[in-house]
Coordinates of C-alpha atoms in Angstrom, one line a residue:
Chain A
M1277 CA 0.0 0.0 0.0
T1278 CA 1.1 3.5 -0.7
P1279 CA 2.6 5.1 2.4
A1280 CA 0.9 8.2 3.9
W1281 CA 2.2 11.4 2.6
E1282 CA 2.9 13.2 5.9
P1283 CA 5.7 11.0 7.1
M1284 CA 7.2 11.4 3.6
L1285 CA 7.0 15.2 3.8
H1286 CA 8.5 15.1 7.3
D1287 CA 11.4 13.0 6.0
L1288 CA 12.1 15.3 3.1
A1289 CA 11.8 18.4 5.2
T1290 CA 14.3 17.1 7.8
R1291 CA 16.6 14.4 6.7
R1292 CA 16.7 15.4 3.1
A1293 CA 16.5 19.2 3.7
G1294 CA 20.2 19.8 3.2
H1295 CA 20.2 18.0 -0.2
L1296 CA 17.1 19.8 -1.4
R1297 CA 18.5 23.2 -0.3
A1298 CA 21.8 22.4 -2.0
F1299 CA 20.0 21.5 -5.2
A1300 CA 18.0 24.7 -5.1
T1301 CA 21.1 26.7 -4.4
M1302 CA 22.7 25.3 -7.5
L1303 CA 19.8 26.6 -9.5
A1304 CA 18.8 29.9 -7.8
G1305 CA 21.6 30.8 -5.4
A1306 CA 21.5 30.6 -1.7
S1307 CA 19.1 33.5 -1.0
D1308 CA 16.2 32.0 -2.9
A1309 CA 16.9 28.4 -2.1
D1310 CA 14.8 28.1 1.0
D1311 CA 11.7 29.7 -0.6
L1312 CA 12.0 27.4 -3.6
V1313 CA 12.3 24.3 -1.5
Q1314 CA 9.4 25.2 0.8
D1315 CA 7.1 26.2 -2.1
A1316 CA 8.0 23.0 -3.9
L1317 CA 7.3 20.8 -0.9
I1318 CA 3.9 22.4 -0.2
A1319 CA 2.9 22.2 -3.9
T1320 CA 4.0 18.6 -4.2
F1321 CA 2.1 17.4 -1.2
S1322 CA -1.0 19.6 -1.6
R1323 CA -2.1 17.4 -4.5
H1324 CA -3.4 13.9 -4.0
R1325 CA -0.4 12.2 -5.6
R1326 CA 0.7 8.7 -4.9
F1327 CA 4.4 8.3 -4.3
E1328 CA 5.9 4.9 -4.0
S1329 CA 8.7 5.9 -1.7
V1330 CA 10.5 8.9 -0.3
A1331 CA 13.0 8.8 -3.1
H1332 CA 10.1 8.9 -5.6
A1333 CA 8.6 11.9 -3.8
E1334 CA 12.0 13.6 -3.7
R1335 CA 12.5 13.3 -7.4
Y1336 CA 9.2 15.0 -7.8
V1337 CA 10.1 17.8 -5.4
R1338 CA 13.3 18.4 -7.3
R1339 CA 11.5 18.7 -10.6
A1340 CA 9.1 21.1 -8.9
I1341 CA 12.0 23.2 -7.7
A1342 CA 13.5 23.4 -11.2
T1343 CA 10.2 24.4 -12.9
R1344 CA 9.4 26.9 -10.1
Y1345 CA 12.8 28.4 -10.5
V1346 CA 12.4 28.9 -14.2
D1347 CA 8.9 30.1 -13.8
R1348 CA 9.7 32.5 -11.1
V1349 CA 12.4 34.1 -13.2
R1350 CA 10.1 34.2 -16.1
K1351 CA 7.6 36.2 -14.1
A1352 CA 10.1 38.9 -13.2
A1353 CA 9.6 41.5 -15.9
S1354 CA 13.1 42.8 -15.6
E1355 CA 14.5 39.3 -16.3
R1356 CA 12.1 38.3 -19.0
R1357 CA 14.3 39.7 -21.8
R1358 CA 17.2 37.6 -20.6
T1359 CA 15.1 34.5 -20.4
R1360 CA 14.2 34.9 -24.0
A1361 CA 17.7 35.5 -25.1
T1362 CA 19.0 32.6 -27.0
A1363 CA 22.6 34.0 -27.2
P1364 CA 24.1 33.4 -23.8
R1365 CA 27.0 35.6 -24.8
E1366 CA 24.7 38.5 -24.1
A1367 CA 23.6 37.1 -20.8
I1368 CA 24.8 39.3 -18.0
A1369 CA 25.8 38.2 -14.5
D1370 CA 22.8 37.1 -12.5
S1371 CA 22.5 39.9 -10.0
T1372 CA 19.8 38.2 -8.0
A1373 CA 21.9 35.2 -7.2
Q1374 CA 23.8 36.1 -4.1
V1375 CA 26.3 33.3 -4.6
D1376 CA 29.7 33.2 -3.2
N1377 CA 31.8 34.4 -6.1
R1378 CA 34.9 33.1 -4.6
D1379 CA 33.6 29.7 -5.7
A1380 CA 34.4 29.3 -9.3
I1381 CA 31.5 27.0 -10.1
D1382 CA 29.0 29.3 -8.4
G1383 CA 30.4 32.2 -10.4
A1384 CA 30.2 30.3 -13.6
L1385 CA 26.6 29.2 -13.0
A1386 CA 25.6 32.7 -12.1
L1387 CA 26.7 33.8 -15.6
L1388 CA 24.1 31.7 -17.2
A1389 CA 20.6 32.8 -18.2
P1390 CA 18.0 31.0 -16.0
R1391 CA 16.8 28.5 -18.5
V1392 CA 20.4 27.7 -19.5
R1393 CA 21.3 27.3 -15.9
A1394 CA 18.3 25.0 -15.3
C1395 CA 19.2 22.9 -18.3
I1396 CA 22.8 22.5 -17.1
V1397 CA 21.8 21.6 -13.6
L1398 CA 19.1 19.1 -14.6
R1399 CA 21.2 17.6 -17.3
Y1400 CA 24.5 17.2 -15.5
L1401 CA 23.7 17.3 -11.8
E1402 CA 20.4 15.4 -12.0
D1403 CA 21.7 13.4 -14.9
L1404 CA 18.4 13.7 -16.8
S1405 CA 18.4 12.9 -20.5
V1406 CA 18.0 15.7 -23.1
H1407 CA 14.4 14.6 -23.5
E1408 CA 13.6 14.5 -19.8
T1409 CA 15.2 17.9 -19.3
A1410 CA 13.1 19.3 -22.2
H1411 CA 10.0 17.7 -20.7
A1412 CA 10.7 19.1 -17.2
L1413 CA 11.2 22.6 -18.4
G1414 CA 8.6 22.7 -21.2
L1415 CA 11.3 23.2 -23.9
S1416 CA 12.0 21.3 -27.1
D1417 CA 14.8 18.8 -27.2
G1418 CA 16.7 21.0 -29.6
A1419 CA 16.6 24.0 -27.3
V1420 CA 17.9 21.9 -24.4
K1421 CA 20.8 20.7 -26.5
R1422 CA 21.6 24.2 -27.6
Y1423 CA 21.3 25.7 -24.1
C1424 CA 23.5 22.9 -22.7
S1425 CA 26.2 23.4 -25.3
D1426 CA 26.1 27.2 -25.0
G1427 CA 26.1 27.0 -21.2
L1428 CA 29.1 24.6 -21.2
A1429 CA 31.0 27.0 -23.4
L1430 CA 30.2 30.0 -21.3
M1431 CA 31.1 28.2 -18.0
G1432 CA 34.2 26.8 -19.6
A1433 CA 35.3 30.3 -20.6
H1434 CA 34.8 31.6 -17.1
L1435 CA 36.6 28.7 -15.5
G1436 CA 39.4 28.8 -18.0
T1437 CA 39.0 25.2 -19.1
T1438 CA 37.1 23.2 -21.6
L1439 CA 34.1 21.6 -20.0
T1440 CA 33.1 18.3 -21.5
D1441 CA 30.1 16.0 -21.4
H1442 CA 31.7 12.6 -21.3
A1443 CA 28.6 10.6 -20.5
G1444 CA 26.4 12.6 -22.8
D1445 CA 27.2 10.6 -25.9
T1446 CA 25.0 7.7 -25.1
S1447 CA 21.9 9.7 -24.4
L1448 CA 22.5 11.7 -27.5
V1449 CA 22.5 8.6 -29.6
S1450 CA 19.3 7.3 -28.2
V1451 CA 17.6 10.7 -28.5
T1452 CA 18.7 10.8 -32.2
A1453 CA 17.3 7.3 -32.7
R1454 CA 14.1 8.3 -31.1
S1455 CA 13.5 11.4 -33.1
A1456 CA 14.0 9.4 -36.2
R1457 CA 11.2 7.1 -35.2
Chain B
M446 CA 39.5 19.3 -19.8
S447 CA 37.2 18.7 -17.0
D448 CA 33.9 17.0 -16.8
I449 CA 30.9 19.2 -16.1
R450 CA 29.3 16.4 -14.0
D451 CA 32.3 16.2 -11.7
A452 CA 32.3 19.9 -11.2
L453 CA 28.6 20.2 -10.5
H454 CA 28.5 17.1 -8.3
G455 CA 31.5 18.3 -6.3
R456 CA 29.9 21.7 -5.6
H457 CA 26.6 20.1 -4.8
H458 CA 28.3 17.8 -2.3
E459 CA 30.0 20.8 -0.7
L460 CA 26.8 22.7 -0.4
A461 CA 24.9 19.7 0.9
A462 CA 27.5 19.1 3.5
T463 CA 27.3 22.7 4.8
Q464 CA 23.6 22.9 4.4
E465 CA 23.2 19.7 6.2
A466 CA 24.3 21.5 9.3
H467 CA 21.5 24.0 8.9
R468 CA 18.1 23.6 10.5
A469 CA 15.6 21.3 9.0
Y470 CA 12.3 22.7 7.6
D471 CA 9.4 22.9 9.9
S472 CA 7.5 19.9 8.5
S473 CA 4.4 20.5 10.6
T474 CA 3.9 24.0 9.1
L475 CA 4.5 22.6 5.6
A476 CA 2.1 19.8 6.2
A477 CA -0.5 22.2 7.5
S478 CA -0.1 24.3 4.3
A479 CA -0.4 21.3 2.2
R480 CA -3.5 20.1 4.1
R481 CA -5.1 23.4 3.7
R482 CA -4.6 23.4 -0.1
R483 CA -5.9 19.8 -0.2
R484 CA -9.0 20.9 1.6
V485 CA -9.6 23.8 -0.8
R486 CA -9.4 21.5 -3.7
G487 CA -10.8 18.4 -2.0
G488 CA -14.4 19.2 -2.9
V489 CA -13.6 19.3 -6.5
A490 CA -11.2 16.4 -6.4
S491 CA -13.4 13.9 -4.8
A492 CA -16.4 14.9 -6.8
G493 CA -14.1 14.9 -9.8
A494 CA -13.2 11.4 -9.3
V495 CA -16.9 10.5 -9.2
T496 CA -17.4 12.5 -12.3
T497 CA -14.7 11.0 -14.4
M498 CA -16.6 7.9 -14.7
A499 CA -19.6 9.8 -16.0
V500 CA -17.4 11.4 -18.6
L501 CA -16.4 8.0 -19.7
G502 CA -19.4 6.2 -18.7
L503 CA -22.1 8.8 -19.2
G504 CA -25.0 6.6 -18.5
M505 CA -23.5 4.5 -15.8
W506 CA -24.7 6.7 -13.0
L507 CA -28.2 5.7 -13.5
A508 CA -27.6 2.4 -11.9
L509 CA -25.8 3.9 -8.9
G510 CA -28.4 6.0 -7.4
P511 CA -26.4 7.9 -4.8
A512 CA -23.8 10.1 -6.4
D513 CA -21.0 9.2 -4.0
P514 CA -19.5 5.9 -5.0
T515 CA -18.7 5.0 -1.4
A516 CA -22.3 5.6 -0.5
A517 CA -23.3 3.4 -3.4
V518 CA -21.3 0.5 -1.9
D519 CA -23.3 0.6 1.3
S520 CA -26.7 1.2 0.0
P521 CA -28.8 -0.7 -2.6
P522 CA -29.2 0.9 -5.9
A523 CA -31.7 3.6 -5.5
A524 CA -32.2 4.4 -9.2
A525 CA -35.6 3.0 -9.3
S526 CA -36.9 5.0 -6.3
S527 CA -34.9 8.2 -6.9
P528 CA -36.6 11.0 -8.7
E529 CA -35.5 11.2 -12.2
P530 CA -32.3 13.2 -12.5
V531 CA -32.6 16.6 -14.1
D532 CA -30.4 17.6 -17.0
A533 CA -29.3 21.1 -15.9
A534 CA -27.9 21.8 -19.3
A535 CA -31.0 20.5 -21.1
G536 CA -31.5 22.2 -24.4
S537 CA -27.9 23.2 -24.7
P538 CA -25.0 21.4 -26.3
V539 CA -22.3 20.4 -24.0
T540 CA -18.6 20.4 -25.0
I541 CA -16.0 18.7 -22.9
V542 CA -12.3 18.5 -23.5
F543 CA -11.1 15.1 -22.4
I544 CA -7.4 14.8 -21.6
G545 CA -5.6 11.5 -21.3
A546 CA -2.5 12.3 -19.3
D547 CA 0.5 10.0 -19.3
N548 CA 2.9 10.3 -16.4
R549 CA 4.8 7.1 -17.0
V550 CA 8.5 6.7 -17.7
A551 CA 9.5 7.7 -21.3
E552 CA 9.8 4.9 -23.8
G553 CA 13.1 4.0 -25.3
G554 CA 16.3 2.5 -24.1
E555 CA 17.7 5.3 -22.0
T556 CA 18.7 4.7 -18.5
L557 CA 16.4 6.9 -16.5
T558 CA 17.2 8.3 -13.1
G559 CA 13.7 7.9 -12.1
E560 CA 10.1 8.2 -13.0
S561 CA 9.3 11.5 -14.6
A562 CA 6.3 12.9 -12.8
D563 CA 5.7 15.8 -15.1
M564 CA 2.4 16.2 -16.7
R565 CA 2.0 15.2 -20.3
A566 CA -1.1 15.2 -22.3
D567 CA -1.0 12.2 -24.5
T568 CA -4.5 12.3 -25.9
T569 CA -6.8 15.2 -26.3
V570 CA -10.3 14.6 -27.4
V571 CA -13.1 17.2 -27.8
M572 CA -16.4 15.6 -26.9
H573 CA -19.5 17.3 -28.1
I574 CA -22.9 16.3 -26.8
S575 CA -25.6 17.7 -29.0
A576 CA -28.4 19.9 -27.6
D577 CA -31.0 17.2 -28.4
R578 CA -28.8 14.6 -26.7
G579 CA -29.0 12.5 -29.8
R580 CA -25.4 12.5 -30.7
I581 CA -21.9 12.3 -29.1
E582 CA -19.1 13.4 -31.4
M583 CA -15.5 12.9 -30.3
I584 CA -12.7 14.6 -32.2
S585 CA -9.1 13.8 -31.4
L586 CA -6.5 16.5 -31.7
P587 CA -3.0 15.1 -32.3
R588 CA -0.6 15.8 -29.5
D589 CA 1.9 17.4 -31.9
S590 CA -0.5 19.9 -33.4
R591 CA 1.0 23.3 -33.8
V592 CA -1.1 25.8 -32.0
Q593 CA -0.9 29.2 -30.4
V594 CA -0.8 28.6 -26.7
P595 CA -2.3 31.7 -25.0
D596 CA -1.1 33.3 -21.8
C597 CA -2.4 31.0 -19.1
T598 CA -3.3 32.3 -15.7
L599 CA -2.7 29.8 -13.0
R600 CA -4.7 29.5 -9.8
D601 CA -2.1 31.3 -7.8
G602 CA -2.5 34.3 -10.0
S603 CA 0.7 33.9 -11.9
V604 CA 0.7 34.0 -15.7
V605 CA 2.6 31.6 -17.9
E606 CA 3.4 33.4 -21.1
G607 CA 2.0 32.0 -24.3
S608 CA 3.8 31.1 -27.5
T609 CA 3.4 29.0 -30.6
G610 CA 4.0 25.4 -29.7
R611 CA 2.6 21.9 -29.7
L612 CA -0.7 21.2 -28.1
G613 CA 0.8 18.9 -25.5
V614 CA 3.0 21.8 -24.4
A615 CA 0.0 23.7 -23.2
F616 CA -0.7 21.1 -20.6
T617 CA 2.8 20.8 -19.5
R618 CA 3.2 24.5 -19.3
G619 CA 0.0 25.1 -17.5
G620 CA 1.0 22.4 -15.0
I621 CA 4.3 24.0 -14.3
E622 CA 3.3 24.5 -10.7
G623 CA 2.3 20.8 -10.5
D624 CA -1.4 21.6 -10.5
V625 CA -3.4 19.4 -12.8
D626 CA -6.3 21.8 -12.9
D627 CA -4.0 24.6 -14.0
A628 CA -2.6 22.2 -16.7
A629 CA -6.1 21.3 -17.9
T630 CA -7.3 24.9 -17.9
C631 CA -4.4 26.0 -20.0
L632 CA -5.1 23.2 -22.5
Q633 CA -8.8 24.0 -22.5
D634 CA -8.1 27.7 -23.3
T635 CA -5.7 26.7 -26.0
V636 CA -8.2 24.4 -27.6
R637 CA -11.0 27.1 -27.3
D638 CA -8.8 29.7 -29.0
A639 CA -7.6 27.3 -31.7
L640 CA -11.0 25.9 -32.6
G641 CA -13.0 29.0 -31.9
L642 CA -15.3 26.8 -29.8
E643 CA -16.5 27.4 -26.3
I644 CA -15.4 24.4 -24.1
D645 CA -17.7 23.9 -21.2
H646 CA -15.8 21.4 -19.2
Y647 CA -12.5 19.5 -18.9
A648 CA -11.8 16.1 -17.5
V649 CA -8.3 14.6 -17.0
I650 CA -7.7 10.9 -16.7
E651 CA -4.3 9.3 -16.1
F652 CA -3.6 6.7 -18.7
A653 CA -2.3 4.3 -16.0
D654 CA -5.7 4.3 -14.5
F655 CA -7.3 3.1 -17.7
S656 CA -6.3 -0.4 -17.1
G657 CA -8.2 -0.8 -13.8
L658 CA -11.2 1.0 -15.4
V659 CA -11.2 -1.3 -18.3
D660 CA -11.1 -4.4 -16.1
A661 CA -13.9 -3.0 -14.0
L662 CA -15.9 -2.6 -17.2
G663 CA -15.3 -6.3 -17.8
G664 CA -12.9 -5.7 -20.6
V665 CA -13.5 -3.7 -23.8
P666 CA -14.4 -5.2 -27.2
L667 CA -12.0 -3.9 -29.8
C668 CA -11.3 -4.5 -33.4
V669 CA -7.6 -5.5 -33.8
P670 CA -7.0 -4.9 -37.5
E671 CA -3.8 -7.0 -37.8
D672 CA -1.7 -9.3 -35.8
V673 CA 0.4 -7.6 -33.3
H674 CA 3.5 -9.2 -31.9
A675 CA 5.5 -6.8 -29.7
P676 CA 7.1 -8.7 -26.8
E677 CA 8.7 -5.5 -25.4
A678 CA 5.2 -4.1 -25.0
G679 CA 3.9 -7.4 -23.7
L680 CA 1.5 -7.7 -26.7
D681 CA 0.7 -10.8 -28.7
L682 CA -2.6 -10.4 -30.5
T683 CA -4.1 -12.0 -33.5
A684 CA -6.2 -9.9 -35.7
G685 CA -9.9 -9.8 -35.2
Y686 CA -12.7 -8.6 -32.9
Q687 CA -12.0 -9.5 -29.3
V688 CA -12.5 -8.4 -25.7
L689 CA -9.2 -7.1 -24.2
D690 CA -8.5 -6.9 -20.5
G691 CA -7.2 -3.7 -19.0
E692 CA -3.5 -4.4 -19.2
T693 CA -3.7 -5.6 -22.8
A694 CA -6.0 -2.8 -23.9
L695 CA -3.7 -0.2 -22.4
A696 CA -0.6 -1.7 -24.0
W697 CA -2.3 -1.9 -27.4
A698 CA -3.4 1.7 -27.2
R699 CA 0.1 2.8 -26.2
V700 CA 2.4 0.8 -28.3
R701 CA 4.4 2.7 -30.8
S702 CA 5.6 1.3 -34.1
S703 CA 8.3 2.2 -36.5
E704 CA 5.7 1.9 -39.3
D705 CA 3.8 4.7 -37.7
P706 CA 6.1 7.7 -37.8
D707 CA 3.4 10.3 -37.4
D708 CA 1.7 8.5 -34.5
S709 CA -1.6 8.4 -36.4
M710 CA -2.1 4.7 -36.0
R711 CA -1.6 5.0 -32.3
I712 CA -4.0 7.9 -32.1
A713 CA -6.5 5.7 -33.9
R714 CA -6.1 2.9 -31.5
Q715 CA -6.5 5.2 -28.5
Q716 CA -9.7 6.6 -30.1
D717 CA -11.0 3.1 -30.5
L718 CA -10.3 2.3 -26.9
F719 CA -11.9 5.4 -25.7
A720 CA -15.0 5.0 -27.8
S721 CA -15.3 1.4 -26.9
M722 CA -15.1 2.3 -23.2
V723 CA -17.9 4.8 -23.6
A724 CA -20.0 2.3 -25.5
T725 CA -19.3 -0.4 -22.9
A726 CA -20.2 2.0 -20.1
V727 CA -23.6 2.9 -21.5
D728 CA -24.4 -0.8 -22.0
P729 CA -27.7 -1.5 -20.4
D730 CA -26.6 -4.7 -18.8
L731 CA -23.8 -3.0 -17.0
L732 CA -26.1 -0.2 -15.9
A733 CA -28.5 -2.7 -14.5
D734 CA -25.9 -4.5 -12.4
P735 CA -25.2 -2.5 -9.3
S736 CA -22.1 -4.5 -8.2
R737 CA -20.4 -4.0 -11.5
S738 CA -21.4 -0.4 -11.7
T739 CA -20.0 0.1 -8.2
A740 CA -16.7 -1.6 -9.2
V741 CA -16.4 0.8 -12.1
A742 CA -17.1 3.7 -9.8
E743 CA -14.3 2.5 -7.5
A744 CA -11.9 2.1 -10.3
V745 CA -12.7 5.6 -11.4
S746 CA -12.3 7.1 -8.0
A747 CA -8.6 6.4 -8.4
S748 CA -8.5 9.0 -11.1
L749 CA -8.3 12.7 -11.2
A750 CA -9.6 16.1 -12.0
T751 CA -12.4 18.0 -13.6
D752 CA -13.8 21.6 -13.5
A753 CA -16.2 22.5 -10.8
L754 CA -19.5 22.0 -12.6
L755 CA -18.5 18.6 -14.0
G756 CA -17.5 17.8 -10.5
D757 CA -21.1 18.2 -9.3
P758 CA -22.6 14.7 -9.3
A759 CA -26.1 16.0 -9.7
Y760 CA -25.1 17.8 -12.9
V761 CA -23.4 14.7 -14.2
R762 CA -26.3 12.4 -13.3
G763 CA -28.6 14.7 -15.1
L764 CA -26.4 14.7 -18.2
A765 CA -26.0 10.9 -18.1
W766 CA -29.7 10.4 -17.7
S767 CA -30.4 12.6 -20.7
L768 CA -28.2 10.3 -22.8
K769 CA -30.0 7.0 -21.9
D770 CA -31.6 6.7 -25.3
L771 CA -28.5 7.5 -27.3
D772 CA -28.3 5.4 -30.5
P773 CA -24.8 3.8 -30.6
A774 CA -24.7 4.7 -34.3
H775 CA -24.6 8.3 -33.1
L776 CA -21.5 7.8 -31.1
Y777 CA -19.0 9.1 -33.6
Q778 CA -15.2 9.4 -33.4
T779 CA -12.8 11.1 -35.7
T780 CA -9.6 13.1 -35.9
I781 CA -9.3 16.7 -36.9
P782 CA -8.1 17.0 -40.5
W783 CA -4.3 17.5 -40.3
E784 CA -1.1 17.2 -42.3
D785 CA 2.6 17.3 -41.6
A786 CA 4.1 20.7 -41.1
S787 CA 6.8 19.4 -43.6
D788 CA 9.4 21.8 -42.1
G789 CA 11.4 19.2 -40.3
S790 CA 9.8 20.1 -37.0
G791 CA 7.7 17.0 -36.7
D792 CA 4.8 19.2 -35.9
V793 CA 1.3 18.6 -37.3
V794 CA -0.8 21.4 -38.7
W795 CA -4.5 21.4 -39.1
K796 CA -6.0 21.6 -42.6
D797 CA -7.6 25.0 -42.2
A798 CA -10.6 24.8 -44.4
E799 CA -11.7 21.3 -43.4
A800 CA -11.0 21.8 -39.7
R801 CA -12.9 25.0 -39.7
A802 CA -15.9 23.4 -41.5
M803 CA -15.9 20.7 -38.9
F804 CA -15.8 23.0 -35.9
D805 CA -18.2 25.5 -37.4
A806 CA -20.6 22.6 -37.6
I807 CA -19.9 21.7 -34.0
A808 CA -20.3 25.2 -32.9
A809 CA -23.7 25.3 -34.7
D810 CA -24.6 22.0 -33.1
E811 CA -24.9 20.4 -36.5
S812 CA -24.1 16.8 -37.0
I813 CA -20.6 15.9 -38.4
I814 CA -21.4 12.3 -38.6
P815 CA -21.1 11.1 -42.2
A816 CA -24.1 9.3 -43.7
G817 CA -23.9 5.5 -43.2
Y818 CA -21.4 5.8 -40.4
A819 CA -21.1 2.7 -38.1
R820 CA -18.7 2.0 -35.4
A821 CA -16.5 -1.0 -35.9
S822 CA -18.5 -3.8 -34.5
L823 CA -18.6 -7.6 -34.4
E824 CA -19.6 -7.8 -38.0
G825 CA -17.4 -5.0 -39.2
C826 CA -14.0 -6.1 -38.0

C-alpha cells in the first residue's frame, strides 16, 4: 500500500533538507533556495499524488524546484528579456543570485541565463536525458541541446577550461534514434 | 579538460555538507499548508473522481443512485426509487475537452534516473454532446498539433506566457506548478482559441488508471486490424474482434511502431479504446448491475480532476440520464483533419478549411457524422 504522505513530507523536510537546499542553491543561489524548497514541498504534497517511496517523492520535489525556479524568473519582468535571449554571450551576470563568487562553479553558474542554468543543472547534476530535461522545463529537445552546449561553453570560458560532457554521448545517440522514429 | 558532471556534483556535495548543518524545515507547518490546499481542492477532487466515470461512462450513474460511489457501496441501488435526475444543461449542447495524461517513464532505451512525474497530455479529445442529446461526437486532436498557446493564468494568479507550440506543451506549461487543474485549464483555453469553440468542461484521466477501469468494465471489445507481436510491450494479439482486458488494452493503445512515424495509428487505437469504453459503459446490462457499476465507480475514483461543474454529481447524473436513449450509431469518433508541417519540426498542422468546417458545424450543433457511419462492430471487423 502507498505510504501516507505526511511522514514522507517530514522525512524530506528534515533528513533530506540539506540536499534539497543544495540543489535549489545550484539553481537559484542561496538567497532563494529556502523559498523554492518550501514552495515545492507544499505544492508537491498539496495534491493527492501517490508516491511509492520517499525517493520517488524527492524526485518529484526536485522537478518542482526546477520548474518553479524557471517560472519565477520568467515572471520577473526585468529578467524576461534575458530569459528569452538565445545567445548566452549576451547574458549578463545574474545579480539576483547572491552566490559566493569566490567559488568558481557558483560564479560560472551565475553567468548563465536562467533556462540555460536550469538545463545545465538538470542535465549534468540530476543526470536527466535531453528529452527528460526538455520535458521538465517545457522546452524542445533541440533547445535543451543548444542551451547545454552554450552553457558549457560559457562556463568553460569563465573557468578557463574546456568543459566536456563525457557521458552525454549515449543519451544523444538514443535521442537521435528516437527522433528518427 | 574537466567534466561538467564532476564539477557540479562536487559543488553540490560541498553545499549539501554545509547545508546539512542548517536547520531542517518545519515539516508540521509545511504539512499544514499542504493540508489546507488539499481541503480547498478536496471538494472538486473527490467529486471529480466521481465525475470522471460519468465522462467515460455517461449513462452509468443511473444504476448507482447515490452520487457518491462510497455511498453506493453501502446502499442498494436507488435508481428505481430516486426521482429522475434533471439535466441542468437541457436544451444546450455540452462540450468537454477530455485529456488523457500519461505520467509514465518515457519509452526508449535510455537509463532513467527515475520516473518523470511531469504532466504530459498524450491524448486530447473534444467531446460534443448535441443539444437534443441524440449525438456524441468525439474529435481527437494530435498531440503534436502546432497551436498558439495563450497566456495561461494559474490559480495562484501567476501567468505563464503563451507562444506557438505543440498542443501537449499547453498542458505541461499550465502544469508547471504541479497543478493538474491549471494544466487542464491551460489546455482548455488553447483548444478554445484554436478551434473558436466554447469548451464547457474539462476532464483529465491518467492513462495508467485506464487499465483498472477497463477491467472494472469487464474488458472492452476492440477490433484489432492486424496481428500484433510486440514482446517488449507485452503484446501478442491476433487480428480480429476481441475483448481485451485492461492491461492488454492499455498496451495496445500505447504501443508505438516504426511503421507509424506520425503516430496516427496510435491515435486511432486510442480513439478506438476510448470510444469502446464509452460504448461499454452505457451498456444497459452494466447499468442494471449494481455491483459491476460500483466496481467501475471505485476504479474511477482512483482517477483525477475536472472543472467544478462537471465535479457536481447532480449535474453529471442529469447529463447521463439525458443520454439514456442514445443510439450507438450516433456515437462518432474522428480526428481533426491535419497534415505534416513538412518543415522538419515533426509538428502537425491542421487543414484550415476542413477543420474550420468541422468545428463551425460543431459550434452550430450540426451533425458531423457522415451518412452511413457505423462504429466497428462484431460484424465489421
